[in-house]
Amino acid sequence: MATILVADDHRQIASILEEYLKKEGHTAVIAADGEEALALFAQTNPDAVLLDVMMPRLDGFAVCREIRKTSTVPVIMITARGEDFEKIMGLDIGADDYIVKPFSPGEVMARVRAVLRRMGHVQPEPRQVFVHGNLTIRLDDYEAQVGGRDVALTKKELEILWTLATHPNKVFSRDNLLESLWGYDYFGDTRTVDSHIKRLRAKLEAAGSDGWEIRTIWGVGYKFEVKPHEKPDRA
């Protein structure tokens, strides 16, 4: 749908963003430093830019200033430092959004969709709703209901539930969940996943399940298990 320039000298992060952008139907162009980013910007005329602040040769602030001399293309800046003055500087020189590491790749994709919508590049997406038995998840609203009653979940708990439930009976390792929902730059360990699952499961069990459960696969991870011959619905 769109061409996105990803400028980040951390190859692993750039590869993750490239993978997620491709899943969204976009073309990703990767730059490893500021000078390469400006060269590729001139060559490819991207629809949006994901721009790391700390890069060799030219930093993200310098790249953003150069881009703003000739273009109003959306720029989302990414940094490992969350100081207010850096955010203010980035926004003052023309960045459209600012993301602090560690980040969830899904959050970055949501920010990309938002800036592209504002530029008229993409149509509004259909609402993401999952229904199975007495469980309803509305991802856009970050709401979950069991038996028609709201279940108070944190943002991360709901993202875990959505990831598991929309892939019924698929086993996710703790590393899978940590990578996809917390991102590669997260400095915690897999016990973070376990603690979130424990709280999530307690809330769901208290609300009452019907034909489904989050099951532990010992030594591997977790899955959203449904009864045989029942198929969840995803709108």
Coordinates of C-alpha atoms in Angstrom, one line a residue:
M1 CA 0.0 0.0 0.0
A2 CA 2.8 2.4 0.9
T3 CA 6.5 2.8 0.9
I4 CA 8.1 3.2 4.3
L5 CA 11.7 4.3 4.9
V6 CA 13.1 2.7 8.1
A7 CA 16.3 4.3 9.3
D8 CA 17.9 2.5 12.2
D9 CA 21.5 1.3 12.7
H10 CA 20.2 -1.6 14.9
R11 CA 19.8 -4.2 12.2
Q12 CA 17.6 -6.5 14.4
I13 CA 15.1 -3.7 15.1
A14 CA 15.1 -2.7 11.4
S15 CA 14.4 -6.3 10.4
I16 CA 11.5 -6.6 12.8
L17 CA 9.9 -3.4 11.6
E18 CA 10.5 -4.5 8.0
E19 CA 8.7 -7.8 8.7
Y20 CA 5.7 -6.1 10.3
L21 CA 5.4 -3.5 7.6
K22 CA 5.4 -6.3 4.9
K23 CA 2.6 -8.0 6.8
E24 CA 0.7 -4.8 6.6
G25 CA 1.1 -4.8 2.8
H26 CA 3.8 -2.0 2.7
T27 CA 7.2 -1.9 1.1
A28 CA 10.0 -1.2 3.5
V29 CA 13.3 0.5 2.5
I30 CA 16.1 0.1 5.1
A31 CA 18.8 2.6 5.9
A32 CA 21.6 1.9 8.4
D33 CA 22.7 5.5 9.0
G34 CA 21.6 9.1 8.5
E35 CA 23.4 9.7 5.2
E36 CA 22.0 6.5 3.7
A37 CA 18.6 7.5 4.9
L38 CA 18.7 10.9 3.1
A39 CA 20.0 9.2 -0.1
L40 CA 17.2 6.6 0.0
F41 CA 14.6 9.2 0.8
A42 CA 15.6 11.1 -2.4
Q43 CA 15.6 7.9 -4.4
T44 CA 12.4 6.3 -3.2
N45 CA 10.1 9.2 -2.2
P46 CA 8.6 7.2 0.7
D47 CA 5.1 7.8 2.1
A48 CA 6.3 7.8 5.7
V49 CA 9.6 7.6 7.6
L50 CA 10.5 5.7 10.8
L51 CA 13.6 7.5 12.0
D52 CA 15.9 6.4 14.8
V53 CA 17.4 9.4 16.7
M54 CA 20.8 7.9 17.5
M55 CA 22.5 6.9 14.2
P56 CA 26.0 7.2 12.9
R57 CA 27.1 9.8 10.4
L58 CA 23.9 11.9 10.8
D59 CA 21.6 11.6 13.7
G60 CA 17.8 11.5 13.4
F61 CA 17.3 15.2 14.2
A62 CA 19.6 16.2 11.4
V63 CA 17.9 13.9 9.0
C64 CA 14.5 15.2 9.9
R65 CA 15.6 18.8 9.4
E66 CA 16.9 17.9 5.9
I67 CA 13.6 16.1 5.0
R68 CA 11.5 19.1 6.2
K69 CA 13.4 21.4 3.8
T70 CA 11.7 19.7 0.9
S71 CA 8.9 17.5 2.1
T72 CA 5.9 17.2 4.5
V73 CA 6.0 13.4 4.5
P74 CA 5.1 11.9 7.9
V75 CA 8.1 11.3 10.1
I76 CA 7.9 9.1 13.2
M77 CA 11.0 9.4 15.4
I78 CA 12.2 6.4 17.5
T79 CA 14.6 6.8 20.5
A80 CA 16.0 4.8 23.4
R81 CA 15.8 8.0 25.5
G82 CA 12.5 9.3 26.8
E83 CA 13.5 12.8 28.0
D84 CA 10.9 15.5 27.4
F85 CA 13.4 17.8 25.8
E86 CA 14.2 15.3 23.1
K87 CA 10.6 14.8 22.3
I88 CA 10.0 18.5 22.2
M89 CA 13.0 19.0 19.9
G90 CA 11.8 16.2 17.6
L91 CA 8.3 17.7 17.3
D92 CA 9.6 21.2 16.9
I93 CA 11.8 20.3 14.0
G94 CA 8.8 18.6 12.2
A95 CA 8.4 15.1 13.5
D96 CA 4.8 13.9 13.4
D97 CA 5.1 11.4 16.3
Y98 CA 7.6 10.1 18.8
I99 CA 8.1 6.5 20.1
V100 CA 10.4 5.5 23.0
K101 CA 12.2 2.1 23.1
P102 CA 11.4 -0.5 24.1
F103 CA 8.3 -0.6 22.0
S104 CA 5.8 -3.1 20.8
P105 CA 6.0 -3.6 17.0
G106 CA 2.2 -3.6 16.9
E107 CA 2.2 -0.1 18.5
V108 CA 4.6 1.2 15.8
M109 CA 2.3 -0.3 13.1
A110 CA -0.7 1.5 14.7
R111 CA 1.2 4.8 14.6
V112 CA 2.1 4.2 10.9
R113 CA -1.5 3.5 10.1
A114 CA -2.5 6.7 11.9
V115 CA -0.1 9.0 10.0
L116 CA -0.9 7.3 6.7
R117 CA -4.7 7.8 7.3
R118 CA -4.1 11.5 8.0
M119 CA -2.2 11.7 4.7
G120 CA -5.0 9.9 2.9
H121 CA -2.9 6.9 1.9
V122 CA -5.1 4.2 3.5
Q123 CA -8.8 3.6 4.1
P124 CA -10.1 3.2 7.7
E125 CA -9.7 -0.4 8.7
P126 CA -12.7 -2.5 9.7
R127 CA -13.1 -2.8 13.5
Q128 CA -11.2 -5.8 15.0
V129 CA -13.6 -8.0 17.0
F130 CA -13.1 -11.5 18.2
V131 CA -16.0 -13.7 19.5
H132 CA -16.0 -17.2 20.8
G133 CA -18.5 -18.7 23.2
N134 CA -19.2 -16.1 25.9
L135 CA -15.9 -14.2 25.1
T136 CA -15.8 -11.0 23.1
I137 CA -12.7 -8.9 22.5
R138 CA -12.8 -5.5 20.8
L139 CA -9.2 -4.7 20.1
D140 CA -9.8 -1.1 18.8
D141 CA -11.5 -0.2 22.1
Y142 CA -9.2 -2.4 24.3
E143 CA -12.3 -4.0 25.7
A144 CA -13.1 -7.6 26.7
Q145 CA -16.3 -9.1 27.8
V146 CA -17.3 -12.5 29.3
G147 CA -20.9 -13.3 29.3
G148 CA -21.8 -9.7 28.3
R149 CA -20.0 -8.3 31.3
D150 CA -16.8 -6.2 31.0
V151 CA -13.6 -7.7 32.3
A152 CA -11.0 -5.1 33.5
L153 CA -7.8 -5.9 31.6
T154 CA -4.6 -3.9 31.3
K155 CA -3.4 -3.0 27.8
K156 CA -0.8 -5.7 27.8
E157 CA -3.2 -8.3 29.2
L158 CA -5.7 -7.6 26.4
E159 CA -2.9 -7.8 23.8
I160 CA -1.9 -11.2 25.1
L161 CA -5.5 -12.4 25.1
W162 CA -6.0 -11.1 21.5
T163 CA -2.8 -12.8 20.3
L164 CA -3.6 -16.1 21.8
A165 CA -7.4 -16.1 21.0
T166 CA -7.0 -15.1 17.4
H167 CA -4.7 -18.2 16.9
P168 CA -6.9 -20.9 18.6
N169 CA -5.0 -24.0 19.7
K170 CA -1.6 -22.6 18.5
V171 CA 1.1 -22.8 21.1
F172 CA 3.1 -19.6 21.7
S173 CA 6.4 -19.9 23.5
R174 CA 7.2 -17.3 26.2
D175 CA 9.9 -15.9 23.9
N176 CA 7.3 -15.6 21.1
L177 CA 5.1 -13.5 23.2
L178 CA 7.9 -11.4 24.7
E179 CA 9.2 -10.6 21.2
S180 CA 5.9 -9.8 19.6
L181 CA 4.3 -7.8 22.4
W182 CA 7.2 -6.3 24.3
G183 CA 9.7 -6.0 21.5
Y184 CA 13.4 -7.0 21.2
D185 CA 14.6 -4.1 23.2
Y186 CA 12.7 -5.1 26.3
F187 CA 15.2 -5.9 29.1
G188 CA 12.9 -8.1 31.2
D189 CA 12.7 -11.9 31.0
T190 CA 10.1 -14.6 30.3
R191 CA 8.9 -14.4 33.9
T192 CA 7.2 -11.1 32.8
V193 CA 5.0 -13.2 30.4
D194 CA 4.2 -15.7 33.2
S195 CA 3.1 -13.0 35.6
H196 CA 0.9 -11.3 33.0
I197 CA -0.7 -14.6 32.0
K198 CA -1.3 -15.5 35.7
R199 CA -3.2 -12.2 36.3
L200 CA -5.1 -12.5 33.0
R201 CA -6.1 -16.1 33.6
A202 CA -7.3 -15.2 37.1
K203 CA -9.5 -12.4 35.8
L204 CA -11.0 -14.6 33.0
E205 CA -11.6 -17.6 35.3
A206 CA -13.4 -15.3 37.8
A207 CA -15.6 -14.0 35.0
G208 CA -16.4 -17.6 33.8
S209 CA -15.3 -19.3 30.5
D210 CA -17.5 -21.2 28.1
G211 CA -15.7 -23.7 25.8
W212 CA -12.3 -22.0 26.0
E213 CA -9.4 -21.5 28.3
I214 CA -5.8 -20.2 28.3
R215 CA -3.8 -23.4 28.9
T216 CA -0.2 -23.8 30.0
I217 CA 1.9 -26.2 27.8
W218 CA 4.6 -27.1 30.4
G219 CA 8.1 -26.4 29.2
V220 CA 6.8 -24.6 26.1
G221 CA 4.4 -21.8 26.6
Y222 CA 0.7 -21.1 26.3
K223 CA -2.3 -21.5 24.0
F224 CA -5.9 -20.5 23.7
E225 CA -7.6 -23.9 23.8
V226 CA -11.1 -24.3 22.4
K227 CA -13.4 -27.3 22.5
P228 CA -13.2 -29.6 19.4
H229 CA -15.6 -28.7 16.5
E230 CA -16.0 -25.1 17.8
K231 CA -14.6 -22.4 15.6
P232 CA -14.0 -18.8 16.9
D233 CA -15.3 -15.9 14.9
R234 CA -13.2 -12.9 14.1
A235 CA -14.9 -9.9 12.5

